[in-house]
Structures are given as structure tokens and as C-alpha cells.
Amino acid sequence: MNNRKVRAGLLALILAGTGGCAGGGGSPAPPSSSASPGATATVSQGTGSPANAAASITIKDFEYGTPITVSPGATVAVTNMDSAAHTVTADAGSAFDVDVKGSGGTGTFTAPMQPGSYPYHCTYHPGMHGTLTVK
């Protein structure tokens, strides 16, 4: 995916705004701009996983699924099958943070370069937790 499409997707996401839980009230947190220099996030409005992703996280029924293990710097695709927007946000620091629109929205992020275990959560739904292992 080229930078032009990524920028257009991000602009569309910002202009449209992302919704939180249906019927839950409140509004979602704004996208984080405090990502570490080595971390990147990309959001696209299409469905399915980006073709260049090394691993994927599929969000369904407010769960991230099984933990995944990736190589340092791998591209991780996120697909959100729920109707509500979700994030994949590192618990500590700013290793990664991607906001994914609901109903088949996708996004990607680059795994940290430092091997280790990276717990993450959804900023909109505090009960959602997962773990990314980098080795």
C-alpha cells in the first residue's frame, strides 16, 4: 500500500471520527500521537488483511484471539469483525497503537524491534487484553 492511500485512509478516519460501543454512551479516546520512533500504525478502510502482513490479530466478539509471536519489526495486521471500533494499544510505553474501525476495518502496525512480551489492550474497552510476543 502506498503512502498516498495510507494518508487518504487516515484522513478519512479522522474526518469521519470513530464510534465507540453501540448503545454504550461516551466517546472514544482520540488517536494517540505518542508512538515511539520505531513504531508505526496504518489504518485502511477495506476488509481483509493487508497482503504484506507477517502475522494477524482478528478481533471478534470483543476478544483478540490467541496470542501471536512475531519477529522483530514484523508487520502485524489487525482485522476488526465487531461493529464497534477497537484499538491494539501496548500496555507500557508507546511500542504500538492502532485504531481499527468496526465491521471489517483493518489496520497494521510494526512490531517492536526489541524481543519480549508486549501485553496490549483496547482503549475503548478496558476488559479486552492480549499479548504480542516478539522473538
Tab-separated table of C-alpha atoms in Angstrom:
chain	number	residue	atom	x	y	z
A	1	MET	CA	0.000	0.000	0.000
A	2	ASN	CA	1.499	3.339	-0.927
A	3	ASN	CA	1.758	6.363	1.349
A	4	ARG	CA	-0.877	8.262	-0.614
A	5	LYS	CA	-3.521	5.616	0.096
A	6	VAL	CA	-2.473	5.408	3.756
A	7	ARG	CA	-2.741	9.170	4.179
A	8	ALA	CA	-6.123	9.229	2.447
A	9	GLY	CA	-7.362	6.443	4.735
A	10	LEU	CA	-6.107	8.211	7.847
A	11	LEU	CA	-7.662	11.490	6.740
A	12	ALA	CA	-10.988	9.767	6.084
A	13	LEU	CA	-10.839	8.130	9.505
A	14	ILE	CA	-10.074	11.426	11.234
A	15	LEU	CA	-12.811	13.299	9.363
A	16	ALA	CA	-15.424	10.601	9.910
A	17	GLY	CA	-14.496	10.014	13.539
A	18	THR	CA	-14.594	6.600	15.082
A	19	GLY	CA	-17.502	5.405	17.167
A	20	GLY	CA	-17.236	3.641	20.474
A	21	CYS	CA	-19.573	0.883	21.659
A	22	ALA	CA	-23.042	0.880	20.208
A	23	GLY	CA	-25.509	1.966	22.858
A	24	GLY	CA	-22.741	2.421	25.423
A	25	GLY	CA	-22.599	6.194	25.505
A	26	GLY	CA	-19.427	8.205	25.816
A	27	SER	CA	-16.961	8.805	23.072
A	28	PRO	CA	-13.720	7.114	22.126
A	29	ALA	CA	-10.339	8.486	23.043
A	30	PRO	CA	-8.580	10.416	20.291
A	31	PRO	CA	-5.909	8.530	18.350
A	32	SER	CA	-2.580	8.501	20.135
A	33	SER	CA	0.233	10.551	18.676
A	34	SER	CA	2.828	9.383	21.181
A	35	ALA	CA	4.079	6.341	19.276
A	36	SER	CA	7.733	5.546	19.651
A	37	PRO	CA	10.011	6.367	16.706
A	38	GLY	CA	10.258	2.675	15.731
A	39	ALA	CA	6.524	2.000	15.856
A	40	THR	CA	4.168	2.724	13.008
A	41	ALA	CA	0.454	2.296	12.539
A	42	THR	CA	-1.580	2.214	9.361
A	43	VAL	CA	-5.331	2.154	9.071
A	44	SER	CA	-7.250	1.214	5.952
A	45	GLN	CA	-10.964	1.215	5.319
A	46	GLY	CA	-11.039	-2.016	3.330
A	47	THR	CA	-11.765	-5.504	4.505
A	48	GLY	CA	-9.353	-8.401	4.893
A	49	SER	CA	-5.724	-8.386	5.948
A	50	PRO	CA	-3.028	-6.480	4.104
A	51	ALA	CA	-1.056	-8.822	1.846
A	52	ASN	CA	2.353	-7.932	3.289
A	53	ALA	CA	1.473	-8.720	6.915
A	54	ALA	CA	3.605	-11.360	8.654
A	55	ALA	CA	1.004	-12.075	11.347
A	56	SER	CA	-2.541	-11.079	12.137
A	57	ILE	CA	-4.862	-10.294	15.003
A	58	THR	CA	-8.572	-10.782	14.355
A	59	ILE	CA	-10.880	-9.038	16.791
A	60	LYS	CA	-14.216	-10.802	17.190
A	61	ASP	CA	-16.790	-10.768	19.993
A	62	PHE	CA	-14.678	-8.213	21.908
A	63	GLU	CA	-11.689	-10.592	22.040
A	64	TYR	CA	-8.296	-10.506	20.332
A	65	GLY	CA	-7.998	-14.265	19.881
A	66	THR	CA	-4.907	-16.314	20.679
A	67	PRO	CA	-1.603	-14.570	21.442
A	68	ILE	CA	0.753	-14.295	18.479
A	69	THR	CA	4.535	-14.475	18.125
A	70	VAL	CA	6.350	-12.409	15.505
A	71	SER	CA	9.878	-11.469	14.509
A	72	PRO	CA	11.255	-8.042	15.475
A	73	GLY	CA	9.993	-5.383	13.076
A	74	ALA	CA	7.334	-7.660	11.529
A	75	THR	CA	4.169	-6.139	10.115
A	76	VAL	CA	1.113	-7.141	12.141
A	77	ALA	CA	-2.319	-6.869	10.501
A	78	VAL	CA	-5.413	-6.216	12.602
A	79	THR	CA	-8.929	-7.002	11.367
A	80	ASN	CA	-11.934	-5.908	13.414
A	81	MET	CA	-15.002	-8.094	12.883
A	82	ASP	CA	-17.022	-6.350	15.635
A	83	SER	CA	-19.311	-3.418	14.849
A	84	ALA	CA	-17.582	-1.242	17.471
A	85	ALA	CA	-14.192	0.395	16.935
A	86	HIS	CA	-11.237	-1.090	18.835
A	87	THR	CA	-7.565	-0.351	19.392
A	88	VAL	CA	-4.492	-2.519	19.806
A	89	THR	CA	-2.516	-0.409	22.272
A	90	ALA	CA	0.634	-1.518	24.103
A	91	ASP	CA	0.128	-1.502	27.887
A	92	ALA	CA	3.525	0.038	28.618
A	93	GLY	CA	5.223	2.836	26.735
A	94	SER	CA	4.300	3.516	23.152
A	95	ALA	CA	5.539	0.372	21.397
A	96	PHE	CA	2.423	0.275	19.169
A	97	ASP	CA	-1.060	1.743	18.984
A	98	VAL	CA	-3.507	1.209	16.128
A	99	ASP	CA	-7.162	2.247	15.989
A	100	VAL	CA	-9.348	-0.039	13.853
A	101	LYS	CA	-12.819	0.877	12.656
A	102	GLY	CA	-15.540	-1.757	13.147
A	103	SER	CA	-17.354	-4.003	10.673
A	104	GLY	CA	-14.315	-5.387	8.874
A	105	GLY	CA	-11.958	-2.438	9.259
A	106	THR	CA	-8.263	-3.213	9.050
A	107	GLY	CA	-5.008	-1.675	10.158
A	108	THR	CA	-1.377	-2.624	10.553
A	109	PHE	CA	1.454	-1.832	12.890
A	110	THR	CA	5.129	-2.683	13.058
A	111	ALA	CA	6.167	-4.953	15.909
A	112	PRO	CA	8.842	-3.579	18.248
A	113	MET	CA	12.467	-4.370	17.402
A	114	GLN	CA	13.256	-5.418	20.991
A	115	PRO	CA	12.373	-9.081	21.738
A	116	GLY	CA	9.984	-9.595	24.629
A	117	SER	CA	6.374	-9.936	25.665
A	118	TYR	CA	4.124	-6.963	24.932
A	119	PRO	CA	0.722	-7.008	26.660
A	120	TYR	CA	-1.859	-4.799	24.954
A	121	HIS	CA	-5.425	-3.596	25.449
A	122	CYS	CA	-8.285	-1.723	23.794
A	123	THR	CA	-8.519	1.888	24.954
A	124	TYR	CA	-12.289	1.871	24.336
A	125	HIS	CA	-12.999	-1.421	26.119
A	126	PRO	CA	-10.829	-1.919	29.242
A	127	GLY	CA	-11.756	-5.614	29.544
A	128	MET	CA	-10.042	-6.502	26.265
A	129	HIS	CA	-6.453	-7.751	26.650
A	130	GLY	CA	-3.951	-9.622	24.512
A	131	THR	CA	-0.230	-10.345	24.256
A	132	LEU	CA	2.225	-9.944	21.394
A	133	THR	CA	5.479	-11.877	21.736
A	134	VAL	CA	8.494	-10.679	19.758
A	135	LYS	CA	11.377	-13.137	19.298
